[in-house]
Amino acid sequence: MIEAVLGAAAVAAAACAPLQALMEETLGPRGEIAAGAVAYVGLADAPGCTVSLRGGTELGAGVFEIASKIDSALAAQGWRRDPSADADGAGATAAGYVRDDRRLTVTVERDQPEAGPYAVVLGLRSASGR
């Protein structure tokens, strides 16, 4: 059982390491990588990995500015925006991206819409769910 968990963690680290480096270059703080199920609009949850980071106004002036920085960085890496996966709410925004057979979700939110640190989560998974 431990080997399966360690194997999943190693796969997650390898798959998400480029995204972790890109977010560190784009936003500053180093994100944490984790293995786990990743959701994507219109698809069942599938194994994947996440990169999560937190920060204050050093990330940007608001969720949309932070998301715009991430969008530009991902586009430069060949990710295409999937408008069907976009969603906005009070103090939060989410977007989906496609590259090859992979799907990526990006969520940027504040703990409280009016104040507090920002939370950024990128979720990477395959399109087929394998």
CSV table of C-alpha atoms in Angstrom, one decimal:
chain,number,residue,atom,x,y,z
A,1,MET,CA,0.0,0.0,0.0
A,2,ILE,CA,2.8,2.5,0.9
A,3,GLU,CA,4.5,1.8,-2.5
A,4,ALA,CA,1.2,2.7,-4.3
A,5,VAL,CA,1.0,6.0,-2.3
A,6,LEU,CA,4.7,6.7,-2.8
A,7,GLY,CA,4.3,5.8,-6.5
A,8,ALA,CA,1.4,8.2,-6.9
A,9,ALA,CA,3.3,11.0,-5.1
A,10,ALA,CA,6.3,10.5,-7.4
A,11,VAL,CA,4.1,10.5,-10.6
A,12,ALA,CA,2.4,13.7,-9.3
A,13,ALA,CA,5.7,15.4,-8.6
A,14,ALA,CA,7.0,14.6,-12.1
A,15,ALA,CA,3.8,15.7,-13.8
A,16,CYS,CA,3.3,18.9,-11.9
A,17,ALA,CA,6.9,20.0,-11.4
A,18,PRO,CA,6.9,22.0,-14.7
A,19,LEU,CA,3.7,23.8,-13.5
A,20,GLN,CA,5.1,24.4,-10.1
A,21,ALA,CA,8.2,26.0,-11.7
A,22,LEU,CA,6.0,28.1,-14.0
A,23,MET,CA,3.9,29.4,-11.1
A,24,GLU,CA,7.0,30.2,-9.1
A,25,GLU,CA,8.4,32.1,-12.1
A,26,THR,CA,5.1,33.9,-12.7
A,27,LEU,CA,3.8,34.6,-9.2
A,28,GLY,CA,6.7,34.2,-6.8
A,29,PRO,CA,5.8,31.7,-4.1
A,30,ARG,CA,6.7,28.1,-4.5
A,31,GLY,CA,3.6,25.9,-4.7
A,32,GLU,CA,3.0,22.6,-3.0
A,33,ILE,CA,2.4,19.5,-5.2
A,34,ALA,CA,0.0,16.8,-4.3
A,35,ALA,CA,-1.4,13.7,-5.9
A,36,GLY,CA,-5.2,13.2,-6.0
A,37,ALA,CA,-8.4,13.2,-8.0
A,38,VAL,CA,-8.8,16.2,-10.2
A,39,ALA,CA,-12.2,17.5,-11.5
A,40,TYR,CA,-12.8,19.0,-15.0
A,41,VAL,CA,-16.0,20.3,-16.4
A,42,GLY,CA,-18.0,17.6,-18.2
A,43,LEU,CA,-15.6,14.8,-17.1
A,44,ALA,CA,-15.6,12.5,-14.1
A,45,ASP,CA,-12.9,13.0,-11.5
A,46,ALA,CA,-9.6,11.4,-12.6
A,47,PRO,CA,-6.2,10.8,-11.0
A,48,GLY,CA,-3.9,13.7,-11.4
A,49,CYS,CA,-1.9,16.2,-9.4
A,50,THR,CA,-2.4,19.7,-8.0
A,51,VAL,CA,-0.1,22.7,-7.4
A,52,SER,CA,-1.4,24.9,-4.6
A,53,LEU,CA,0.0,28.2,-3.4
A,54,ARG,CA,-1.0,31.1,-1.2
A,55,GLY,CA,0.0,34.7,-1.1
A,56,GLY,CA,-1.1,38.2,-0.6
A,57,THR,CA,-1.1,41.3,-2.8
A,58,GLU,CA,2.4,40.4,-4.0
A,59,LEU,CA,0.7,37.9,-6.4
A,60,GLY,CA,-1.4,40.7,-7.9
A,61,ALA,CA,-4.1,43.3,-7.3
A,62,GLY,CA,-7.0,40.9,-7.4
A,63,VAL,CA,-8.2,37.5,-8.6
A,64,PHE,CA,-8.6,38.6,-12.2
A,65,GLU,CA,-5.1,40.1,-12.4
A,66,ILE,CA,-3.5,37.0,-10.9
A,67,ALA,CA,-5.6,34.8,-13.3
A,68,SER,CA,-4.5,37.0,-16.2
A,69,LYS,CA,-0.8,36.5,-15.3
A,70,ILE,CA,-1.3,32.7,-15.1
A,71,ASP,CA,-3.2,32.7,-18.4
A,72,SER,CA,-0.4,34.5,-20.2
A,73,ALA,CA,2.2,32.1,-18.8
A,74,LEU,CA,0.2,29.0,-19.7
A,75,ALA,CA,-0.5,30.4,-23.3
A,76,ALA,CA,3.3,30.8,-23.7
A,77,GLN,CA,3.7,27.1,-22.8
A,78,GLY,CA,1.2,26.0,-25.5
A,79,TRP,CA,-1.9,25.6,-23.3
A,80,ARG,CA,-5.2,26.6,-25.0
A,81,ARG,CA,-8.0,28.2,-23.0
A,82,ASP,CA,-11.3,26.1,-22.8
A,83,PRO,CA,-14.1,28.7,-22.4
A,84,SER,CA,-16.5,25.9,-21.5
A,85,ALA,CA,-14.6,25.5,-18.2
A,86,ASP,CA,-14.6,29.2,-17.2
A,87,ALA,CA,-16.5,30.3,-14.0
A,88,ASP,CA,-16.5,33.5,-12.0
A,89,GLY,CA,-18.0,34.3,-8.6
A,90,ALA,CA,-17.5,36.7,-5.7
A,91,GLY,CA,-13.8,36.8,-5.0
A,92,ALA,CA,-13.0,33.8,-7.2
A,93,THR,CA,-12.4,32.9,-10.8
A,94,ALA,CA,-11.7,29.5,-12.5
A,95,ALA,CA,-10.5,28.6,-16.0
A,96,GLY,CA,-9.8,25.4,-17.9
A,97,TYR,CA,-7.0,24.7,-20.4
A,98,VAL,CA,-6.2,22.0,-22.9
A,99,ARG,CA,-2.8,20.8,-24.2
A,100,ASP,CA,-2.3,17.4,-26.0
A,101,ASP,CA,-4.3,14.9,-24.0
A,102,ARG,CA,-4.2,16.8,-20.8
A,103,ARG,CA,-6.7,19.1,-19.0
A,104,LEU,CA,-5.7,21.8,-16.5
A,105,THR,CA,-8.0,23.7,-14.1
A,106,VAL,CA,-6.9,27.0,-12.6
A,107,THR,CA,-8.7,28.5,-9.6
A,108,VAL,CA,-7.8,31.8,-8.0
A,109,GLU,CA,-9.8,32.9,-4.9
A,110,ARG,CA,-9.6,34.9,-1.8
A,111,ASP,CA,-10.4,33.4,1.6
A,112,GLN,CA,-12.9,36.2,2.0
A,113,PRO,CA,-14.1,38.2,-1.0
A,114,GLU,CA,-13.1,41.5,0.7
A,115,ALA,CA,-9.8,40.6,2.3
A,116,GLY,CA,-7.4,37.9,3.1
A,117,PRO,CA,-4.7,36.0,1.3
A,118,TYR,CA,-5.2,34.5,-2.2
A,119,ALA,CA,-5.3,30.8,-2.9
A,120,VAL,CA,-4.2,29.5,-6.3
A,121,VAL,CA,-4.8,25.9,-7.3
A,122,LEU,CA,-3.8,24.2,-10.6
A,123,GLY,CA,-5.2,20.7,-11.2
A,124,LEU,CA,-3.6,18.6,-14.0
A,125,ARG,CA,-5.2,15.4,-15.3
A,126,SER,CA,-5.5,13.4,-18.5
A,127,ALA,CA,-8.5,14.0,-20.8
A,128,SER,CA,-9.3,10.3,-20.8
A,129,GLY,CA,-9.3,9.9,-17.0
A,130,ARG,CA,-6.4,7.4,-17.0
